[in-house]
Amino acid sequence: MSNVSMKKILTVCLLGLVSLSLFAQEYSPGMGSASLEQYVSKAINSNPEVQASWRQLKIAMEDVDIAKSGYRPTVDVLATSAYTDRNYGLDQEYAGHTAEIRLTQLLYDGFFTSSEISRFKQAQVVRYYELLGEIEQKSLETTQAYLDVQLYRELLSLAENNLITHVDVFKQIEESVIAGVGRRADLEQVSGRLSLSESNVLTELSNLHDVTARFLRLVGEKPAANLTDVSLASAMPQSVEMDIQSVLLAAYETSPSFNATIYNIDAQRFAIDSARSRYQPQIDLTASYGAQTRDEAALNNTISEASVGVNFSYNIYNGGADRAAIRQALSQVDLAKDLRDKACVDMRQTIQIAHNDISNLTEQIPSLNAHRLSSDRVKSAYMDQFTIGERSLLDLLDSENEFYESSRAYIQATFTLENARARLLAASGVLIKALGVSREGVASVSELAEKELGYDPNHICPAVRTSLDDASNILKRDSDADGIIDIWDDCVNSTIGAKVDDFGCEAKAPDPQTMTMPANAADYTLDDADVITSFSIDISFASNSSKVSKEYASSLNKVIDALTSSDTTGVIIHGHASLDGDAAYNQRLSERRASAVAAMLIETAGVDSRRITSVGYGETRPIVNEESQSANEQNRRIEATLIQL
């Protein structure tokens, strides 16, 4: 059998396979016609991964109720019935019975219960946003699978038409060769092109099978024979027409994954309060009543006893577990901030890429469509020219292939554009809203949260542009990453991570031989020095600044009076920063603020520097655990502790 005959058999089999596949799709069970909204609604209400996230939210809500039970009394009933056989006493063999009912009511536990309730309330908001994030993700995956099914159905139809055209040309050239008027080389050439066309059909069949399987996994049923067209252009937020910063800033407010990390930080901060409560005593009210059939001498006399009182317990030492619990809680806050930063960069990348794809494809599609229409006109012109003998059959195949490739590129671009729109909407947390569907039974933040949080995305998750212009922006460049931009930095090559002053130069380390106080106030314990008193100093700082205005000199009078009245009095200056911004940067900023106040104290009062030390706590000790303008102003502060040297 010749290669040409074998090619004809394979082609017939392939066309039969295509027809069978299309027949199976057309008459598959299920809806005859369906929309994207229907499938997304089904997916988010039945998909097992969404259901798992819903269960996590329900579990978190039960955690709140469990924590609230700490405010309620506990009632226990104790009863025993025992047979005793002994070789002493008046009664050496007897059965004895006892019963007791006991009530315990918490009066004070160092606010552990209230902290745990607040922590679990914020934690359930985290689960709530994680559920919304899972819903957005499954909506996106369903949308992508829906678009892919439509895409590969169209590409399969396009490839099938291209194959049919190649078969027609092949038949005509084969007839001319058999008649002796055609060249054998032309038949071999068109045979090779026919093979490529067959391969294209098989590729599209395989792709359609794979995306249909993915659709079945997400939705739970095969796609309908007729899928309505999708257009998300009208659902795009107005900010998408603006610059990328505006798109990102709008997304920060609605992104579930990002907001989950914000509330997770607050939940972990309440865990710090819970850990610190272990340093407080616990007071319980107890009441009990009991009776037993045998007295203390085991004689057959029924006795009873009732009591009401207050129990006081205070932990003195438990092997360092409480201190370790506080350190662990602080680390959990740092971990939560790291997860927030990861969510930020992931969301930012997704939105930037999707936004760029939308911009580029919007510009490319008109050109791709023009190429497709032009190729179609060329194909029609070549057909007309072929009928009058001015074009060969191979010329027709060339024009057909160009039309196929241009049509394929145009179809792919249109579906890729819709895909990019869906990705941007999902990353922003508004795809469900844009489609007009919702998950049944989902509560709201106001119903679940201990308190609704506010934050400034400009500091929490800056809307960084991908343009190279930012790399050369003189107002943003910080070569040594010390928090002082180069234009104000007198030492642009300072050691990474080193403490620097307001001019960006490394601060000189104090000489331990000449100091009577440690360089770091955190080194003090109650065994090292006697604390006289602690108080706040009325000094305000601007955002990202450690400069102290001279108008605050009078705020140091209390410290100056204490130091001048006694030569054995020293002072520790504590610097604090607000919660917005990077934690490492805030740590350095708080240290510079404390150092600036210490320097003013030395200059205005002439106090020996060996009696003054400064320490920065960064954002680890906020007065208000939130990131609003009011909270930030309160958290940017200076405190002083007078100690006996």
Tab-separated table of C-alpha atoms in Angstrom, residues 499 510 515 517-524 537 541 571-577 586-599 612-621 635 637-641 643:
chain	number	residue	atom	x	y	z
A	499	LYS	CA	22.156	51.928	63.094
A	510	PRO	CA	29.322	53.924	73.148
A	515	MET	CA	29.501	53.961	80.919
A	517	MET	CA	24.545	52.202	82.381
A	518	PRO	CA	24.116	49.552	79.651
A	519	ALA	CA	23.969	50.809	76.057
A	520	ASN	CA	20.636	49.089	75.620
A	521	ALA	CA	17.901	49.614	78.171
A	522	ALA	CA	16.513	46.222	77.280
A	523	ASP	CA	19.523	44.795	79.180
A	524	TYR	CA	18.058	46.063	82.463
A	537	ILE	CA	7.136	62.660	77.607
A	541	PHE	CA	7.010	63.145	65.778
A	571	VAL	CA	17.139	57.766	82.966
A	572	ILE	CA	16.201	55.377	80.181
A	573	ILE	CA	14.573	56.977	77.122
A	574	HIS	CA	12.178	54.649	75.300
A	575	GLY	CA	11.329	55.307	71.640
A	576	HIS	CA	8.230	53.868	69.970
A	577	ALA	CA	6.953	53.817	66.384
A	586	ASN	CA	10.261	51.132	62.399
A	587	GLN	CA	12.760	49.579	64.796
A	588	ARG	CA	15.567	51.782	63.489
A	589	LEU	CA	13.273	54.805	63.472
A	590	SER	CA	12.293	54.321	67.132
A	591	GLU	CA	15.965	54.018	68.082
A	592	ARG	CA	16.783	57.267	66.292
A	593	ARG	CA	13.884	59.020	68.042
A	594	ALA	CA	15.068	57.888	71.456
A	595	SER	CA	18.637	58.943	70.621
A	596	ALA	CA	17.431	62.372	69.456
A	597	VAL	CA	15.601	62.998	72.748
A	598	ALA	CA	18.633	61.818	74.729
A	599	ALA	CA	20.827	64.220	72.753
A	612	ILE	CA	21.392	58.545	80.048
A	613	THR	CA	20.696	55.656	77.731
A	614	SER	CA	18.146	55.143	74.965
A	615	VAL	CA	16.379	52.195	73.432
A	616	GLY	CA	13.911	51.716	70.610
A	617	TYR	CA	11.058	49.215	70.686
A	618	GLY	CA	9.841	49.787	67.137
A	619	GLU	CA	6.204	48.749	66.785
A	620	THR	CA	6.268	45.995	69.437
A	621	ARG	CA	4.553	48.047	72.191
A	635	ASN	CA	1.976	55.167	68.988
A	637	ARG	CA	5.863	58.513	71.356
A	638	ILE	CA	8.662	58.835	73.899
A	639	GLU	CA	8.622	57.430	77.427
A	640	ALA	CA	11.115	57.804	80.262
A	641	THR	CA	12.049	55.535	83.170
A	643	ILE	CA	16.198	54.486	87.870
